[in-house]
Short mmCIF file of N, CA, C and O and ligand atoms in Angstrom, two decimals:
data_model
loop_
_atom_site.label_atom_id
_atom_site.label_comp_id
_atom_site.label_asym_id
_atom_site.label_seq_id
_atom_site.Cartn_x
_atom_site.Cartn_y
_atom_site.Cartn_z
N MET A 1116 -39.42 31.65 1.51
CA MET A 1116 -38.65 33.03 1.99
C MET A 1116 -39.81 33.90 2.55
O MET A 1116 -40.86 34.03 2.14
N PRO A 1117 -39.78 34.37 3.67
CA PRO A 1117 -40.55 35.21 4.32
C PRO A 1117 -40.89 36.43 3.52
O PRO A 1117 -39.97 37.00 3.01
N ALA A 1118 -42.21 36.60 3.71
CA ALA A 1118 -42.83 37.85 2.82
C ALA A 1118 -41.95 39.24 3.40
O ALA A 1118 -41.86 39.31 4.73
N GLY A 1119 -41.81 39.97 2.58
CA GLY A 1119 -41.22 41.19 2.97
C GLY A 1119 -39.68 41.66 3.34
O GLY A 1119 -39.08 42.30 3.82
N ARG A 1120 -39.01 40.19 3.36
CA ARG A 1120 -37.59 40.36 3.66
C ARG A 1120 -36.82 41.29 2.74
O ARG A 1120 -37.32 40.95 1.41
N CYS A 1121 -35.75 41.67 3.01
CA CYS A 1121 -35.14 42.44 1.90
C CYS A 1121 -34.23 41.32 1.06
O CYS A 1121 -33.71 40.54 1.38
N GLU A 1122 -34.27 41.79 -0.10
CA GLU A 1122 -33.65 40.99 -1.08
C GLU A 1122 -32.21 41.09 -1.38
O GLU A 1122 -31.60 40.56 -2.05
N LEU A 1123 -31.62 42.31 -0.66
CA LEU A 1123 -30.34 42.50 -0.87
C LEU A 1123 -29.30 42.30 0.12
O LEU A 1123 -29.81 42.23 1.58
N LEU A 1124 -28.06 41.73 0.02
CA LEU A 1124 -27.31 41.65 0.93
C LEU A 1124 -25.91 42.12 0.72
O LEU A 1124 -25.74 42.29 -0.53
N PRO A 1125 -24.89 42.47 1.61
CA PRO A 1125 -23.71 42.95 1.28
C PRO A 1125 -22.69 41.62 0.77
O PRO A 1125 -22.84 40.47 1.34
N TRP A 1126 -22.07 41.92 -0.14
CA TRP A 1126 -21.09 41.01 -0.71
C TRP A 1126 -19.63 41.70 -0.43
O TRP A 1126 -19.64 42.72 -1.08
N ILE A 1127 -18.73 41.08 0.21
CA ILE A 1127 -17.52 41.36 0.76
C ILE A 1127 -16.39 40.77 -0.14
O ILE A 1127 -16.38 39.66 0.01
N ASP A 1128 -15.96 41.85 -1.09
CA ASP A 1128 -14.73 41.07 -1.76
C ASP A 1128 -13.64 40.97 -0.70
O ASP A 1128 -12.67 41.76 -0.56
N ALA A 1129 -13.18 39.70 -0.34
CA ALA A 1129 -12.18 39.54 0.70
C ALA A 1129 -10.91 39.86 0.07
O ALA A 1129 -10.08 40.00 1.20
N ALA A 1130 -10.70 39.45 -1.12
CA ALA A 1130 -9.21 39.79 -1.68
C ALA A 1130 -8.99 41.29 -1.40
O ALA A 1130 -7.78 41.69 -1.34
N ARG A 1131 -9.88 42.33 -1.45
CA ARG A 1131 -9.52 43.71 -1.24
C ARG A 1131 -9.72 44.38 -0.11
O ARG A 1131 -9.43 45.34 0.19
N CYS A 1132 -10.36 43.33 0.98
CA CYS A 1132 -10.75 44.00 2.31
C CYS A 1132 -9.33 44.01 2.78
O CYS A 1132 -8.57 43.15 3.13
N THR A 1133 -9.27 45.09 3.90
CA THR A 1133 -8.03 45.52 4.42
C THR A 1133 -8.20 45.19 6.10
O THR A 1133 -7.08 45.21 6.60
N GLY A 1134 -9.46 45.05 6.39
CA GLY A 1134 -9.72 44.63 7.67
C GLY A 1134 -9.79 45.76 8.60
O GLY A 1134 -9.67 45.71 9.73
N CYS A 1135 -9.96 46.82 8.03
CA CYS A 1135 -10.03 48.25 8.75
C CYS A 1135 -11.13 48.16 9.78
O CYS A 1135 -10.94 48.95 11.02
N GLY A 1136 -12.33 47.46 9.55
CA GLY A 1136 -13.34 47.35 10.58
C GLY A 1136 -14.60 48.55 10.59
O GLY A 1136 -15.39 48.31 11.33
N TRP A 1137 -14.40 49.34 9.34
CA TRP A 1137 -15.40 50.51 9.31
C TRP A 1137 -16.83 49.87 9.35
O TRP A 1137 -17.65 50.14 9.96
N CYS A 1138 -16.87 48.83 8.36
CA CYS A 1138 -18.16 48.32 8.12
C CYS A 1138 -18.74 47.47 9.29
O CYS A 1138 -20.07 47.46 9.75
N VAL A 1139 -17.86 46.98 10.12
CA VAL A 1139 -18.24 46.13 11.38
C VAL A 1139 -18.73 47.22 12.61
O VAL A 1139 -19.99 46.75 13.02
N ALA A 1140 -18.19 48.31 12.29
CA ALA A 1140 -18.79 49.37 13.31
C ALA A 1140 -20.20 49.85 12.86
O ALA A 1140 -21.11 50.56 13.69
N ALA A 1141 -20.34 49.83 11.45
CA ALA A 1141 -21.74 50.56 11.21
C ALA A 1141 -22.88 49.53 11.22
O ALA A 1141 -24.08 50.45 10.95
N CYS A 1142 -22.82 48.33 11.12
CA CYS A 1142 -23.99 47.53 11.18
C CYS A 1142 -24.67 47.60 12.70
O CYS A 1142 -24.24 47.09 13.70
N PRO A 1143 -25.83 48.05 12.29
CA PRO A 1143 -26.84 48.24 13.63
C PRO A 1143 -26.93 46.75 14.48
O PRO A 1143 -27.53 46.84 15.39
N PHE A 1144 -26.71 45.61 13.60
CA PHE A 1144 -27.32 44.45 14.30
C PHE A 1144 -25.92 43.58 14.47
O PHE A 1144 -26.23 42.33 14.91
N HIS A 1145 -24.78 44.25 14.60
CA HIS A 1145 -23.61 43.59 14.74
C HIS A 1145 -23.52 42.49 14.03
O HIS A 1145 -23.10 41.16 14.49
N LEU A 1146 -23.82 42.12 12.72
CA LEU A 1146 -23.79 40.99 11.91
C LEU A 1146 -22.32 41.00 11.16
O LEU A 1146 -22.02 39.87 10.83
N LEU A 1147 -21.53 41.98 11.19
CA LEU A 1147 -20.09 41.78 10.58
C LEU A 1147 -18.94 41.66 11.57
O LEU A 1147 -18.96 42.30 12.76
N SER A 1148 -18.06 41.00 10.99
CA SER A 1148 -16.92 40.90 12.37
C SER A 1148 -15.80 40.47 11.30
O SER A 1148 -15.79 40.15 10.06
N LEU A 1149 -14.50 40.74 12.00
CA LEU A 1149 -13.31 40.74 11.31
C LEU A 1149 -13.13 39.18 11.69
O LEU A 1149 -12.78 38.72 12.90
N GLU A 1150 -12.44 38.50 10.60
CA GLU A 1150 -11.93 37.30 10.78
C GLU A 1150 -10.74 37.01 10.08
O GLU A 1150 -10.47 37.78 9.17
N LEU A 1151 -9.79 35.91 10.64
CA LEU A 1151 -8.68 35.68 10.09
C LEU A 1151 -8.85 34.74 9.06
O LEU A 1151 -9.38 33.64 9.42
N LYS A 1152 -8.34 35.26 7.80
CA LYS A 1152 -8.49 34.18 6.57
C LYS A 1152 -7.35 34.26 6.02
O LYS A 1152 -6.95 35.29 5.47
N ASP A 1153 -6.42 33.12 5.63
CA ASP A 1153 -5.31 33.25 4.78
C ASP A 1153 -4.22 34.42 5.68
O ASP A 1153 -3.74 35.06 4.73
N TRP A 1154 -4.20 34.46 7.03
CA TRP A 1154 -3.23 35.06 7.65
C TRP A 1154 -3.46 36.90 7.41
O TRP A 1154 -2.82 37.61 7.69
N ARG A 1155 -4.85 36.98 7.01
CA ARG A 1155 -5.36 38.33 6.82
C ARG A 1155 -6.56 38.52 7.30
O ARG A 1155 -7.45 37.49 7.43
N LYS A 1156 -6.82 39.88 7.96
CA LYS A 1156 -8.18 39.85 8.75
C LYS A 1156 -9.09 40.40 7.46
O LYS A 1156 -8.97 41.30 6.61
N THR A 1157 -10.13 39.96 7.39
CA THR A 1157 -11.34 40.26 6.47
C THR A 1157 -12.55 40.41 7.19
O THR A 1157 -12.80 39.57 8.26
N SER A 1158 -13.66 41.14 6.58
CA SER A 1158 -14.88 41.30 7.23
C SER A 1158 -15.67 40.34 6.76
O SER A 1158 -15.67 39.75 5.45
N VAL A 1159 -16.33 39.55 7.69
CA VAL A 1159 -17.23 38.38 7.00
C VAL A 1159 -18.81 38.80 7.99
O VAL A 1159 -18.85 39.45 8.87
N ILE A 1160 -19.75 38.20 7.19
CA ILE A 1160 -21.27 38.76 7.61
C ILE A 1160 -21.49 37.22 8.27
O ILE A 1160 -21.32 36.16 7.79
N SER A 1161 -21.92 37.22 9.58
CA SER A 1161 -22.03 36.10 10.49
C SER A 1161 -23.48 35.32 10.28
O SER A 1161 -23.68 34.34 10.29
N ASP A 1162 -24.50 36.01 9.80
CA ASP A 1162 -26.04 35.67 9.68
C ASP A 1162 -26.78 36.42 8.67
O ASP A 1162 -27.18 37.49 8.86
N LEU A 1163 -26.83 35.77 7.45
CA LEU A 1163 -27.35 36.15 6.10
C LEU A 1163 -28.70 36.22 6.61
O LEU A 1163 -29.33 37.31 5.92
N ASP A 1164 -29.44 35.46 7.11
CA ASP A 1164 -30.91 35.71 7.32
C ASP A 1164 -31.01 36.75 8.20
O ASP A 1164 -32.23 37.33 8.20
N ALA A 1165 -30.32 37.44 9.15
CA ALA A 1165 -30.52 38.32 10.00
C ALA A 1165 -30.33 39.81 9.35
O ALA A 1165 -30.77 40.88 9.77
N CYS A 1166 -29.74 39.85 8.24
CA CYS A 1166 -29.20 40.89 7.65
C CYS A 1166 -30.76 41.62 7.37
O CYS A 1166 -31.47 40.78 6.40
N THR A 1167 -30.89 42.85 6.86
CA THR A 1167 -32.12 43.42 6.72
C THR A 1167 -31.97 44.21 5.27
O THR A 1167 -32.55 44.65 4.64
N GLY A 1168 -30.66 44.26 4.83
CA GLY A 1168 -30.24 44.87 3.59
C GLY A 1168 -30.46 46.32 3.86
O GLY A 1168 -30.35 46.94 2.89
N CYS A 1169 -30.02 46.93 4.88
CA CYS A 1169 -30.23 48.48 5.18
C CYS A 1169 -29.10 49.27 4.59
O CYS A 1169 -29.29 50.52 4.36
N ARG A 1170 -28.31 48.69 3.96
CA ARG A 1170 -27.02 49.27 3.47
C ARG A 1170 -26.22 50.10 4.01
O ARG A 1170 -25.51 51.05 3.65
N LYS A 1171 -26.45 50.34 5.57
CA LYS A 1171 -25.39 51.20 6.16
C LYS A 1171 -23.89 50.72 6.40
O LYS A 1171 -23.06 51.56 6.30
N CYS A 1172 -23.86 49.56 5.97
CA CYS A 1172 -22.12 48.96 5.80
C CYS A 1172 -21.69 49.39 4.46
O CYS A 1172 -20.59 49.78 4.51
N GLU A 1173 -22.44 49.29 3.45
CA GLU A 1173 -21.81 49.66 2.03
C GLU A 1173 -21.01 51.00 2.00
O GLU A 1173 -19.86 51.18 1.53
N PRO A 1174 -21.82 52.13 2.32
CA PRO A 1174 -21.01 53.61 2.07
C PRO A 1174 -19.91 53.55 3.07
O PRO A 1174 -18.94 54.42 2.98
N LYS A 1175 -19.84 52.71 4.25
CA LYS A 1175 -18.69 53.06 5.19
C LYS A 1175 -17.54 52.38 4.93
O LYS A 1175 -16.52 52.91 5.49
N CYS A 1176 -17.38 51.81 3.89
CA CYS A 1176 -16.05 50.97 3.48
C CYS A 1176 -15.43 51.92 2.53
O CYS A 1176 -15.70 52.52 1.39
N PRO A 1177 -14.14 52.60 3.14
CA PRO A 1177 -13.34 53.63 2.32
C PRO A 1177 -12.84 52.95 1.05
O PRO A 1177 -12.56 53.69 0.12
N PHE A 1178 -12.78 51.82 0.91
CA PHE A 1178 -12.27 50.97 -0.30
C PHE A 1178 -13.20 50.45 -1.33
O PHE A 1178 -12.90 49.83 -2.29
N ASN A 1179 -14.43 50.79 -1.12
CA ASN A 1179 -15.66 50.17 -1.95
C ASN A 1179 -15.51 48.83 -2.13
O ASN A 1179 -15.64 48.31 -3.32
N VAL A 1180 -15.13 48.22 -0.93
CA VAL A 1180 -15.18 46.69 -1.20
C VAL A 1180 -16.37 45.84 -1.00
O VAL A 1180 -16.54 44.77 -1.52
N ILE A 1181 -17.36 46.67 -0.75
CA ILE A 1181 -18.61 45.79 -0.42
C ILE A 1181 -19.68 46.39 -1.60
O ILE A 1181 -19.65 47.76 -1.84
N SER A 1182 -20.34 45.44 -2.01
CA SER A 1182 -21.41 45.70 -2.90
C SER A 1182 -22.68 45.21 -2.51
O SER A 1182 -22.62 44.05 -1.84
N MET A 1183 -23.72 45.85 -2.57
CA MET A 1183 -24.92 44.97 -2.24
C MET A 1183 -25.52 44.14 -3.58
O MET A 1183 -25.40 44.37 -4.59
N VAL A 1184 -25.64 42.95 -3.33
CA VAL A 1184 -26.12 41.92 -4.07
C VAL A 1184 -27.59 41.42 -3.92
O VAL A 1184 -27.96 41.44 -2.51
N HIS A 1185 -28.17 40.93 -5.01
CA HIS A 1185 -29.46 40.27 -4.65
C HIS A 1185 -29.26 38.94 -4.19
O HIS A 1185 -28.36 38.22 -4.38
N ARG A 1186 -29.98 38.20 -3.17
CA ARG A 1186 -30.08 37.03 -2.61
C ARG A 1186 -30.34 36.18 -3.62
O ARG A 1186 -30.81 36.37 -4.56
N ALA A 1187 -29.70 35.06 -3.64
CA ALA A 1187 -30.01 33.93 -4.45
C ALA A 1187 -31.42 33.32 -4.35
O ALA A 1187 -32.03 33.36 -3.19
N PRO A 1188 -32.02 33.23 -5.45
CA PRO A 1188 -33.49 32.72 -5.50
C PRO A 1188 -33.46 31.28 -4.66
O PRO A 1188 -32.66 30.45 -4.67
N PRO A 1189 -34.63 31.22 -3.76
CA PRO A 1189 -34.82 30.20 -3.35
C PRO A 1189 -34.87 28.97 -4.21
O PRO A 1189 -35.38 28.82 -5.18
N THR A 1190 -34.26 27.80 -3.67
CA THR A 1190 -34.06 26.27 -4.12
C THR A 1190 -35.30 25.68 -4.36
O THR A 1190 -35.97 25.64 -3.30
N ALA A 1191 -35.77 25.13 -5.44
CA ALA A 1191 -37.00 24.27 -5.38
C ALA A 1191 -36.99 23.15 -4.36
O ALA A 1191 -35.81 22.34 -4.62
N GLU A 1192 -37.83 22.95 -3.77
CA GLU A 1192 -37.79 21.56 -2.90
C GLU A 1192 -38.09 20.37 -3.57
O GLU A 1192 -39.18 20.38 -4.40
S1 SF4 B 965 -26.94 45.72 5.05
FE1 SF4 B 965 -27.47 46.60 7.08
S2 SF4 B 965 -27.94 44.77 8.24
FE2 SF4 B 965 -27.08 43.90 6.72
S3 SF4 B 965 -24.89 43.56 7.12
FE3 SF4 B 965 -24.91 45.75 6.43
S4 SF4 B 965 -25.51 47.19 8.00
FE4 SF4 B 965 -25.77 45.05 8.81
S1 SF4 B 966 -14.98 48.75 5.89
FE1 SF4 B 966 -14.27 47.62 3.82
S2 SF4 B 966 -12.08 47.29 4.04
FE2 SF4 B 966 -12.84 47.62 5.94
S3 SF4 B 966 -13.19 45.80 6.92
FE3 SF4 B 966 -15.16 46.31 5.98
S4 SF4 B 966 -15.08 45.57 3.92
FE4 SF4 B 966 -13.13 45.29 4.63
#
């Protein structure tokens, strides 16, 4: 794991996401997008490694669907 990388990532509860898109607009790196899953639009993050953990997406969700979680520890080789 590169030194200094933020250890937080957004976790989106797909079952509760309404697909409103507020979080998509909030990410300065355009990492979030709406995808069709089970006939519903939900927000997904495209590149976990590019996420800086800046938390800009988390407070933008009107439904508190986004939680910041710790990255999984690196697996031993
Ligand atoms: S934490 Fe920041 S970089 Fe990561 S998805 Fe949310 S807004 Fe984008
Ligand atoms: S702001 Fe919340 S409800 Fe809206 S698309 Fe993003 S995660 Fe889903």
